[in-house]
XYZ file of C-alpha atoms in Angstrom:
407
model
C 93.509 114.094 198.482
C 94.085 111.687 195.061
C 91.781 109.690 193.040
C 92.413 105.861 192.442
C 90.294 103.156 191.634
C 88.193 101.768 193.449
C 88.793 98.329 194.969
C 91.495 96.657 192.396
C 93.789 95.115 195.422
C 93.785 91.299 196.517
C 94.271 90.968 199.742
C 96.124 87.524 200.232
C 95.803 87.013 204.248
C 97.248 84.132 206.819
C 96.343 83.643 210.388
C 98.799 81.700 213.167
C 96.776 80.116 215.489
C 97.338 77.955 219.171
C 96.562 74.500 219.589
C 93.724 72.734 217.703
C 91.543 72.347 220.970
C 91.895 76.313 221.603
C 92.634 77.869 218.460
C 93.270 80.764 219.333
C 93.925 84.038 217.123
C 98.032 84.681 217.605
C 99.148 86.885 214.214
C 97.571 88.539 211.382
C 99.163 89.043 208.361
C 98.107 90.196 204.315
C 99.016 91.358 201.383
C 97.906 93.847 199.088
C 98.441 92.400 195.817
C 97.869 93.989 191.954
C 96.031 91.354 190.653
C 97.600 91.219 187.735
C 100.749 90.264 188.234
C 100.641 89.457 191.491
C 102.931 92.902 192.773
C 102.522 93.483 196.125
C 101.339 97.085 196.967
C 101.292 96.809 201.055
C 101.574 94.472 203.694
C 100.257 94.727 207.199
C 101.274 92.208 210.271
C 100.556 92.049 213.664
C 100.887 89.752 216.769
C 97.756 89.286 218.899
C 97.604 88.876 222.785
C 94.404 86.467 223.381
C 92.224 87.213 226.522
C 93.208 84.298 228.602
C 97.478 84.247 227.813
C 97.627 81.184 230.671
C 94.795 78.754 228.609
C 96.756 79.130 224.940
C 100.162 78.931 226.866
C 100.021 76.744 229.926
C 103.197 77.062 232.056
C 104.382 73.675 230.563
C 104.566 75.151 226.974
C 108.249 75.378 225.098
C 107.860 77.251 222.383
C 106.754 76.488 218.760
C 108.797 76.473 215.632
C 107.619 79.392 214.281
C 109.223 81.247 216.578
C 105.851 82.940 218.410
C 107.056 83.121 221.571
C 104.691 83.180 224.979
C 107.210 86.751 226.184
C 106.077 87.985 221.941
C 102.694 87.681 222.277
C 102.429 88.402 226.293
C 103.270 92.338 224.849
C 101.026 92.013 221.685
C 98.117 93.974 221.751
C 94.667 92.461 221.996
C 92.332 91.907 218.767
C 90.231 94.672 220.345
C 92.873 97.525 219.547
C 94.203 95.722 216.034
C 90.554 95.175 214.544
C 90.159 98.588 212.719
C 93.441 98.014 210.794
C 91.842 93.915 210.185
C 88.929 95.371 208.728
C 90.221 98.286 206.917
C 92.274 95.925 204.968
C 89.852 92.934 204.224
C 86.162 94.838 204.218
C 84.834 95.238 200.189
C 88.249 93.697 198.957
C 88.010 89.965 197.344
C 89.997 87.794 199.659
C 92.492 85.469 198.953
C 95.070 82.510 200.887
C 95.271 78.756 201.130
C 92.840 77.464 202.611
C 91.330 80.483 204.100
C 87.584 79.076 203.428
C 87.810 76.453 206.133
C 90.238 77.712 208.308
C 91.598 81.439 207.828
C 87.640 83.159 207.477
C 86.070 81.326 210.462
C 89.052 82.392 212.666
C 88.770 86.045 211.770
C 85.042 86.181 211.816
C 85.556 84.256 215.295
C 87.749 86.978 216.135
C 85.569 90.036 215.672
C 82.113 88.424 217.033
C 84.338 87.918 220.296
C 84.725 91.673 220.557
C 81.032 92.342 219.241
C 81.758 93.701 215.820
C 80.441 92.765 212.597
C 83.098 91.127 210.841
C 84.510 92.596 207.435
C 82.966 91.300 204.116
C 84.438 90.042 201.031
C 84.090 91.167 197.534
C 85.187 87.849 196.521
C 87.139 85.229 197.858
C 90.467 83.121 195.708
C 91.279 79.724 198.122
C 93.844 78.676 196.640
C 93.944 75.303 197.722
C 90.796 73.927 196.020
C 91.514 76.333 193.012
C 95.157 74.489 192.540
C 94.029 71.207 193.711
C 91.094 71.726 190.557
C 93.656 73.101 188.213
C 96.839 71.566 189.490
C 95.810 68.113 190.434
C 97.379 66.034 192.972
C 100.883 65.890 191.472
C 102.370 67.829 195.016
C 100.626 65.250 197.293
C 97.663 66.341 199.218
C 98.372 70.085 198.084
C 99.075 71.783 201.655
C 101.403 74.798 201.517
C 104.532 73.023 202.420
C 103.836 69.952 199.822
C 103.678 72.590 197.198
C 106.628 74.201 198.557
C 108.550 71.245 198.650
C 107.169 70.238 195.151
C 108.904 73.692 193.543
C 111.849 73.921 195.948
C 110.889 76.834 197.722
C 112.285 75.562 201.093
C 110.390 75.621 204.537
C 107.269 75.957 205.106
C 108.126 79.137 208.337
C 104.094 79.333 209.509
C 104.596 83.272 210.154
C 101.824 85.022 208.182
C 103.807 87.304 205.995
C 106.201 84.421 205.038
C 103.630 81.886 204.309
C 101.724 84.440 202.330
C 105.075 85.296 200.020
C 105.017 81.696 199.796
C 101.601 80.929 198.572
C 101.972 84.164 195.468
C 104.905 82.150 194.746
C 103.452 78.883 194.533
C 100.499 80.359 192.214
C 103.013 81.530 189.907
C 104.774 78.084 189.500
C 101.695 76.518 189.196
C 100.434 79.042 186.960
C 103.597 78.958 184.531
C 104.064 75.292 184.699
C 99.852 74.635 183.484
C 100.418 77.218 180.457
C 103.580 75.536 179.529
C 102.023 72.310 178.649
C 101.096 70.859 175.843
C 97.011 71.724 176.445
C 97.876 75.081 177.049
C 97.766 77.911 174.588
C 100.957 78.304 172.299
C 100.898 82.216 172.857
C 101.901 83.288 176.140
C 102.413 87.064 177.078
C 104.059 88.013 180.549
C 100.146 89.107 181.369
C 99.331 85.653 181.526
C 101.669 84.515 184.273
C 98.494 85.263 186.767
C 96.125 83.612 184.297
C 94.960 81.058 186.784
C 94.426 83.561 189.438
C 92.673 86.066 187.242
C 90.208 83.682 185.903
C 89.535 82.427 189.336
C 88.624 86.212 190.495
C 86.664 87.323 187.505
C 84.478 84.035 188.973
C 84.523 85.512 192.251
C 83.441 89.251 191.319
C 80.755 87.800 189.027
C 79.276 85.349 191.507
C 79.675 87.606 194.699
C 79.333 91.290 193.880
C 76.190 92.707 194.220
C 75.110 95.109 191.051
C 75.925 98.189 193.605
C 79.264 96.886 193.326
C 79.583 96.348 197.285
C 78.226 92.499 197.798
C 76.316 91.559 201.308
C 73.853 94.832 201.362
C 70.044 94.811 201.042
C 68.498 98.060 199.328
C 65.258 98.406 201.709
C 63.242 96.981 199.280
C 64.594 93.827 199.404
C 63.897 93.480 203.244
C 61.758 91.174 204.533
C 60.231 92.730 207.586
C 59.439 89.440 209.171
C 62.808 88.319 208.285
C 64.551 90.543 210.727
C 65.287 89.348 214.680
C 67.409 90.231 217.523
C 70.520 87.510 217.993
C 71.984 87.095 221.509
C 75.174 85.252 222.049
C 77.260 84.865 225.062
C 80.656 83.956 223.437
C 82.354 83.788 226.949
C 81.365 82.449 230.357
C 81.865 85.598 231.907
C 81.758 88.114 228.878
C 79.280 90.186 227.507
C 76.512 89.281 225.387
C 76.976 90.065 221.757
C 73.967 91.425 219.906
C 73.601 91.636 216.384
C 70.679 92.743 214.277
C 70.076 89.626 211.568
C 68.104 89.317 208.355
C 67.366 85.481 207.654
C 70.607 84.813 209.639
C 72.792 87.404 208.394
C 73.782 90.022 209.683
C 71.634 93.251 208.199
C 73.322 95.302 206.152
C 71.657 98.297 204.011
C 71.987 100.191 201.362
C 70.536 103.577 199.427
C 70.845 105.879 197.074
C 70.898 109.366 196.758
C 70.659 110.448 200.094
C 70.877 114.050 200.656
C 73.405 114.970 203.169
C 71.864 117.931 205.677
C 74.383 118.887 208.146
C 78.071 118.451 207.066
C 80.465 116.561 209.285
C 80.206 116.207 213.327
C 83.265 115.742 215.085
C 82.225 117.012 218.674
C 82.621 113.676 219.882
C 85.435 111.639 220.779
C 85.948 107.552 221.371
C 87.956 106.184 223.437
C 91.270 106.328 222.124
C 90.382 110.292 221.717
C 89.784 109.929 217.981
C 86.788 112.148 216.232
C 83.542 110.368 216.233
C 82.513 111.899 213.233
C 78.705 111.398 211.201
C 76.869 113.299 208.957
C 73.208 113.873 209.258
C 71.240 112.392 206.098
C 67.090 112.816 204.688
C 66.040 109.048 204.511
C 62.657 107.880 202.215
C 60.204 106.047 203.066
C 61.000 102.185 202.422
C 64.405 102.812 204.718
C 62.402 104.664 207.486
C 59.748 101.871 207.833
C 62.808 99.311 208.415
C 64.844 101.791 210.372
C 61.530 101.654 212.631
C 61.595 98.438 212.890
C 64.618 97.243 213.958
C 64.407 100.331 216.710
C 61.662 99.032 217.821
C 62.574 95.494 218.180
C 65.978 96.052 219.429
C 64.564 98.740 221.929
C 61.891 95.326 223.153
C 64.504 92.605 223.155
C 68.213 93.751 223.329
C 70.370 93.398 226.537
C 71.243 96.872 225.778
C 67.173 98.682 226.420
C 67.312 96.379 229.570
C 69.744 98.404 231.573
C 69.517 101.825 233.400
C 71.006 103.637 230.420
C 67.932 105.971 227.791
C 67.111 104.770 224.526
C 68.409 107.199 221.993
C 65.575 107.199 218.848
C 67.418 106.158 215.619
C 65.385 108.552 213.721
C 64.542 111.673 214.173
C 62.920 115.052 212.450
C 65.260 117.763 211.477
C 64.582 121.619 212.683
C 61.218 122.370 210.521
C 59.813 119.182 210.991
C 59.548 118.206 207.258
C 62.180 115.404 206.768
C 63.318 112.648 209.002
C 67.045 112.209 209.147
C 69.661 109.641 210.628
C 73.243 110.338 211.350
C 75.562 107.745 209.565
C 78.816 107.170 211.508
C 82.639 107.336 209.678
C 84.772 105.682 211.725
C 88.757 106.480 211.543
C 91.361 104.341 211.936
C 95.063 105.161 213.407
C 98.006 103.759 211.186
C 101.426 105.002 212.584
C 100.629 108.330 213.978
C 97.889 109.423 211.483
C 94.401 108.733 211.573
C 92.952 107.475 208.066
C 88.877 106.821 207.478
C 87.874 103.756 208.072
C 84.584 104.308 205.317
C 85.271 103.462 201.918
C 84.739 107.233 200.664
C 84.229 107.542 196.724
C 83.113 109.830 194.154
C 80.760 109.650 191.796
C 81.454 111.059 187.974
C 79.014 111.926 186.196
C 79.625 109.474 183.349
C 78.461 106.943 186.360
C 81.838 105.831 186.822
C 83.085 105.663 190.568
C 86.478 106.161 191.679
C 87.724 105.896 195.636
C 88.848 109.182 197.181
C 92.411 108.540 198.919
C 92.885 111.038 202.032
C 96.354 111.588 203.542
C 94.496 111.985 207.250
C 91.526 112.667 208.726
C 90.374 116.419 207.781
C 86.874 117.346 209.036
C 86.528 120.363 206.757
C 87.843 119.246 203.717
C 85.855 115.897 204.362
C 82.738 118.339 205.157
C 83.146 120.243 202.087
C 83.051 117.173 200.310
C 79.748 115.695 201.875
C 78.084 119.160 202.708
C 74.647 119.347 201.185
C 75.369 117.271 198.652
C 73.748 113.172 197.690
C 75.724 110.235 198.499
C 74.802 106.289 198.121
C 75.360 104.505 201.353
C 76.443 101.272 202.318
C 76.485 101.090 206.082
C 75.692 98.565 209.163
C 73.702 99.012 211.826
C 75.312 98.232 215.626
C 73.984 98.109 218.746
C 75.539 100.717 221.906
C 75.208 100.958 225.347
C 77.666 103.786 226.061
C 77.266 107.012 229.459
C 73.678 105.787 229.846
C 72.849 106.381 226.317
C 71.878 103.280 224.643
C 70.340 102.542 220.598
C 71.737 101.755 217.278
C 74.598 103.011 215.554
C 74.547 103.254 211.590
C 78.099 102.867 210.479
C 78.704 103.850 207.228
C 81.357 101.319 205.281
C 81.255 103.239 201.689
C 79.734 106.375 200.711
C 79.754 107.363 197.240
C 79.706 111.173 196.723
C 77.531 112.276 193.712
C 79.428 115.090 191.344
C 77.645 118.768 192.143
């Protein structure tokens, strides 16, 4: 296990989509990017098969010039069994492509409600399109990725994710170089100043988005609004499942606290269903959470598609062994990269000068993991999910960061 810190990746992401009138999601691709000079660190890609192959691809379809081909995507694997890997790379990092605010997000957030997940949340988000259009001006034409590419020789636009991304760090760096080399622009110009335009642009974000916990989109309990908080039902296909999601003043809820203390160490007697450890931890909750823990079990228990079928309602909260404290178990989901499982949660640690620093694991280890957590405080940042799984139905805290307090 090794120390980094926490969070200093852009993740520049592209999505290839079908036809206008479908849209559907066909690849995923980003980059992990040091956002100083705009080094990549990683890259992830992946095809996606969409549910209904014969509506994107009807049997009068040739091909596109991207070279996504029906036979390619026919043995893709769905969005279902890519999403960990989406989210594990987007969630809590600021975001960043061309475009990505009007097209790129609502496809991806499109893409987990479909599979009734809560989508992955930004730290921040870098479009570059309005950001060089603002900075730039209109000197490449109306500023689309192959204008600009064409504007700074670059060649072909190839609409394959990973390509188009390479193409779009390039692009900031011309346009970056080429505004600090004239006249207006400062005389002195160090190589750390290459990314200027994109640094400036994300010091924005981080300022505007991230919350003072440093994690932006969660509500500490006593910033909920009790009456704020219903049940949302959507039925995103004629024949699919509704998709329920707990909402606060149309967002989805998100919480988090501090200091919990962590009672029982790790759990990993279950299993999903890919045979992974369901692991969660067992943590003492105050007051102000419990009352809107309560809640939202009781309301999703009253109005949920899940408490209207045969399966029990499992209590969210319960009252460990003596009967003093109530507890809830906070999920950490894994996710499978190659052949090794990784944590899905953001886990950190906490220094006692207050600074925080993200714990890097090699794999999944349930006893190192619970010698890390065991009876000790964390602040968590987790989501709460509805189940309906062997007749056991409720709501499933899922942590997305814990930050481990030094003993």
């Amino acid at each position: 296990m090794t120390m980094t810190v926490y969070g200093t990746e852009i993740a520049f992401f592209d999505v290839e989509t079908s036809a206008p009138e479908r849209c559907a999601l066909l690849e995923f691709g980003a980059i992990l990017v040091c956002p100083r000079r705009l080094v990549d660190v990683s890259s992830y890609a992946t095809l996606v098969r969409p549910d209904d192959l014969d509506a994107v691809f009807p049997a009068s379809w040739t091909g596109r010039s991207n070279g996504i081909t029906r036979d390619a995507i026919a043995g893709a694997p769905p969005f279902r069994d890519v999403a960990d890997n989406v989210y594990a790379i987007l969630h809590g990092r600021v975001w960043a492509g061309h475009n990505i605010l009007e097209f790129d997000t609502p496809i991806i957030r499109k893409a987990f409600a479909e599979i009734g997940r809560a989508p992955p949340e930004p730290k921040g988000v870098i479009d570059t399109l309005p950001l060089l259009t603002r900075r730039f001006g209109v000197r490449a034409g109306d500023m689309k990725l192959a204008s600009l590419a064409n504007y700074f020789g670059l060649g072909k636009q190839k609409h394959r994710s990973l390509d188009d991304i390479r193409m779009n760090i390039e692009i900031l760096k011309y346009c970056s170089t080429v505004l600090l080399l004239e006249p207006s622009s400062p005389a002195e110009v160090s190589d750390e100043l290459v990314c200027d335009v994109a640094e400036m642009q994300l010091d924005a974000a981080m300022q505007k988005d991230a919350s003072s916990s440093g994690y932006s989109g969660f509500l500490e309990p006593g910033d909920v609004s009790i009456e704020c908080i219903k049940i949302s039902v959507a039925l995103l296909h004629q024949f699919g499942r509704p998709t329920t999601q707990i909402l606060h003043k149309s967002t989805p809820l998100q919480l988090s606290c501090t200091g919990l203390e962590v009672r029982f160490g790790v759990n990993p007697k279950f299993l999903d269903n890919a045979g992974r450890p369901k692991l969660n931890i067992k943590v003492v909750i105050p007051e102000n959470l419990r009352k809107v823990l309560e809640f939202c079990d009781d309301l999703a228990k009253k109005s949920s598609p899940e408490a209207c079928g045969t399966s029990e309602w499992i209590p969210l909260i319960k009252m460990d062994a003596n009967a003093k404290h109530q507890t809830v178990r906070l999920n950490i989901p894994t996710v499978v990269s190659g052949e090794t499982a990784t944590y899905a949660t953001d886990i950190c640690k906490k220094e006692r000068n207050g600074a925080i620093r993200k714990l890097v694991f090699s794999k999944v280890d349930e006893e190192e993991l619970d010698s890390l957590l065991r009876w000790n405080k964390v602040d968590a940042f987790f989501s709460l999910e509805l189940y309906d799984y062997k007749q056991n139905a409720g709501i499933r805290l899922v942590a997305k960061r814990l930050v481990v307090h030094s003993r």
